[in-house]
Amino acid sequence: MPAPVYKIAIIQLHPKVSNYAVGVPDSPTFTDLCAESSKYLSAYCSLAAELKINIVPGTIIEKHGTSLLNIAYFISDTGEILGRYQKKNLWHPERPHLTSSTHEPHVAFDTPLGKVGLLICWDLAFPEAFRELVAQGAKLVIVPTFWTLADCSEKGLRRNPFAEELFLESVLVARAFENTCAVVFVNAGG
């Protein structure tokens, strides 16, 4: 009797806004760069197909009309975009630059890894987002982020220098247990 054959789904993850430097939104050329975002997405799709891996390329800032959107994608090992999510809950420094997707529902989608949902950064602070995804069958929620341990401000750090670290450790475990799902938190900060 031959041994069973298992197909392993490999995923490559990148942190939030992985194709732009921090602070770039204040640059006069930032909006022009965002208008070229489709070439980054196309390159990630080609790479996924070439290497036969699934990719979540962090987030890509895209220009849609006059709005800038922070979007995460799940790209399959064939190069097909299987899921897309626009950030809902903007962090205070993002609000002057980006547009929120306040009315779009959270959507779980089928992937080679099973049913997956995407959230971005500060969205993880809102349990209803996870509940929506899990109610649709998501077993895995991927959260690309650029979270620094100084995000709570100097005043917050003076009060508790470990506040951000404690928050992240607590909320990530809580979201996984509350929803009986796996949470993949992909961070570029520290």
Coordinates of C-alpha atoms in Angstrom, one line a residue:
M1 CA 0.0 0.0 0.0
P2 CA 1.6 3.4 -1.0
A3 CA 2.2 6.0 1.6
P4 CA -0.3 8.9 1.7
V5 CA 0.7 12.0 -0.2
Y6 CA 0.1 15.4 1.4
K7 CA 0.1 18.7 -0.4
I8 CA 1.6 21.4 1.8
A9 CA 0.3 24.9 1.3
I10 CA 3.2 27.3 1.7
I11 CA 2.4 31.0 2.5
Q12 CA 4.8 33.9 2.3
L13 CA 3.7 36.8 4.5
H14 CA 4.9 40.4 4.5
P15 CA 4.1 43.2 7.1
K16 CA 1.8 46.1 6.6
V17 CA 2.7 48.6 3.9
S18 CA 5.7 46.5 2.9
N19 CA 6.4 48.4 -0.3
Y20 CA 6.6 51.9 1.2
A21 CA 8.9 53.5 3.8
V22 CA 7.5 54.9 7.1
G23 CA 6.7 58.6 6.9
V24 CA 6.3 58.6 3.1
P25 CA 2.6 59.8 3.2
D26 CA 4.0 63.3 3.9
S27 CA 6.1 63.2 0.8
P28 CA 4.7 65.2 -2.2
T29 CA 5.3 62.1 -4.5
F30 CA 3.5 59.6 -2.2
T31 CA 0.1 59.9 -4.1
D32 CA 1.9 59.3 -7.4
L33 CA 3.6 56.2 -6.0
C34 CA 0.2 54.9 -4.9
A35 CA -1.2 55.3 -8.3
E36 CA 1.4 52.8 -9.5
S37 CA 0.4 50.2 -6.9
S38 CA -1.0 47.8 -9.5
K39 CA 2.5 46.9 -10.7
Y40 CA 3.4 45.7 -7.2
L41 CA 0.3 43.6 -7.0
S42 CA 1.0 42.2 -10.5
A43 CA 4.6 41.4 -9.5
Y44 CA 3.4 39.5 -6.3
C45 CA 0.9 37.5 -8.4
S46 CA 3.6 36.5 -10.9
L47 CA 6.0 35.6 -8.0
A48 CA 3.3 33.4 -6.3
A49 CA 2.7 31.5 -9.6
E50 CA 6.4 31.2 -10.4
L51 CA 7.3 29.9 -6.9
K52 CA 4.0 28.1 -6.4
I53 CA 3.4 29.7 -3.0
N54 CA 0.6 31.6 -1.5
I55 CA 1.5 35.2 -0.7
V56 CA -0.1 37.9 1.6
P57 CA 2.1 40.9 0.5
G58 CA 1.5 43.0 3.5
T59 CA -0.7 45.9 2.5
I60 CA -0.5 48.0 -0.6
I61 CA -1.6 51.7 -0.6
E62 CA -3.7 52.2 -3.7
K63 CA -5.1 55.3 -5.2
H64 CA -8.8 55.1 -6.2
G65 CA -10.0 58.4 -7.5
T66 CA -8.9 60.9 -5.0
S67 CA -8.9 58.4 -2.1
L68 CA -5.9 56.4 -0.8
L69 CA -6.8 52.9 0.4
N70 CA -4.8 50.5 2.6
I71 CA -5.5 47.0 1.1
A72 CA -4.3 43.5 1.9
Y73 CA -4.5 40.7 -0.6
F74 CA -4.3 36.9 -0.4
I75 CA -2.7 35.6 -3.6
S76 CA -2.8 31.8 -4.3
D77 CA 0.0 29.6 -5.5
T78 CA -1.4 30.0 -9.0
G79 CA -1.1 33.8 -8.9
E80 CA -4.8 34.3 -8.5
I81 CA -6.1 36.9 -6.0
L82 CA -8.5 34.9 -3.8
G83 CA -9.2 37.6 -1.2
R84 CA -9.0 41.4 -0.7
Y85 CA -9.5 43.5 2.4
Q86 CA -9.5 47.3 2.9
K87 CA -8.6 48.5 6.3
K88 CA -11.6 49.8 8.3
N89 CA -10.1 51.1 11.6
L90 CA -7.4 53.7 10.8
W91 CA -4.8 54.5 13.3
H92 CA -4.7 58.3 14.1
P93 CA -1.6 59.1 11.9
E94 CA -3.2 57.4 8.9
R95 CA -6.5 59.4 9.1
P96 CA -5.3 62.5 7.2
H97 CA -4.1 60.3 4.3
L98 CA -6.2 57.2 4.0
T99 CA -9.9 56.4 3.5
S100 CA -11.6 53.8 5.7
S101 CA -13.8 51.0 4.4
T102 CA -16.4 51.6 7.1
H103 CA -19.3 50.0 5.3
E104 CA -17.7 47.0 3.6
P105 CA -18.4 43.7 5.3
H106 CA -15.5 41.4 6.5
V107 CA -15.4 38.5 4.1
A108 CA -13.8 35.1 4.6
F109 CA -12.7 33.3 1.4
D110 CA -11.5 29.8 0.3
T111 CA -7.8 29.3 -0.1
P112 CA -5.5 26.2 -0.3
L113 CA -5.1 26.7 3.4
G114 CA -8.8 26.5 4.1
K115 CA -11.1 29.4 4.8
V116 CA -9.1 32.6 5.6
G117 CA -9.9 36.2 6.6
L118 CA -7.8 39.3 6.4
L119 CA -7.6 42.2 8.8
I120 CA -5.0 45.0 9.0
C121 CA -3.2 46.3 12.0
W122 CA -5.5 48.2 14.4
D123 CA -8.5 46.2 13.1
L124 CA -7.4 43.5 15.6
A125 CA -8.6 45.6 18.5
F126 CA -12.2 45.1 17.3
P127 CA -13.6 41.6 18.2
E128 CA -16.6 41.9 16.0
A129 CA -14.3 41.8 12.9
F130 CA -13.0 38.4 14.0
R131 CA -16.6 37.2 14.8
E132 CA -17.8 38.1 11.3
L133 CA -15.0 36.2 9.7
V134 CA -15.3 33.1 11.9
A135 CA -19.1 33.1 11.4
Q136 CA -18.3 32.7 7.7
G137 CA -16.0 29.7 8.4
A138 CA -12.6 31.3 8.7
K139 CA -10.2 29.1 10.6
L140 CA -7.2 31.5 10.0
V141 CA -7.1 35.3 10.3
I142 CA -4.0 37.0 8.9
V143 CA -3.2 40.5 10.2
P144 CA -0.4 42.3 8.5
T145 CA 0.7 45.3 10.5
F146 CA 3.4 47.9 11.2
W147 CA 3.0 48.2 15.0
T148 CA 5.7 49.7 17.1
L149 CA 6.1 49.3 20.8
A150 CA 6.0 53.2 21.1
D151 CA 2.5 53.5 19.5
C152 CA 0.9 54.4 22.8
S153 CA 2.8 57.8 22.9
E154 CA 5.5 59.1 25.2
K155 CA 2.9 59.7 28.0
G156 CA 1.7 56.1 27.7
L157 CA 5.3 54.8 27.8
R158 CA 6.1 56.8 30.9
R159 CA 3.1 55.2 32.6
N160 CA 3.9 51.7 31.4
P161 CA 6.9 51.1 29.1
F162 CA 5.5 47.7 28.2
A163 CA 2.0 48.8 27.4
E164 CA 2.1 48.0 23.7
E165 CA 3.8 44.7 24.2
L166 CA 1.2 43.7 26.9
F167 CA -1.7 44.8 24.7
L168 CA -0.5 42.8 21.7
E169 CA 0.2 39.7 23.7
S170 CA -3.2 39.9 25.4
V171 CA -5.4 40.8 22.4
L172 CA -3.8 38.3 20.0
V173 CA -4.3 35.4 22.4
A174 CA -7.8 36.6 23.3
R175 CA -8.9 36.9 19.6
A176 CA -7.6 33.3 18.9
F177 CA -9.4 31.9 22.0
E178 CA -12.6 33.9 21.6
N179 CA -13.0 32.7 18.1
T180 CA -11.3 29.3 18.2
C181 CA -9.2 30.3 15.1
A182 CA -5.6 30.8 14.4
V183 CA -4.3 34.3 14.2
V184 CA -1.2 35.2 12.2
F185 CA 0.1 38.6 13.2
V186 CA 2.8 39.7 10.8
N187 CA 4.6 42.8 12.1
A188 CA 7.3 45.0 10.7
G189 CA 7.5 47.2 13.8
G190 CA 9.1 46.6 17.2

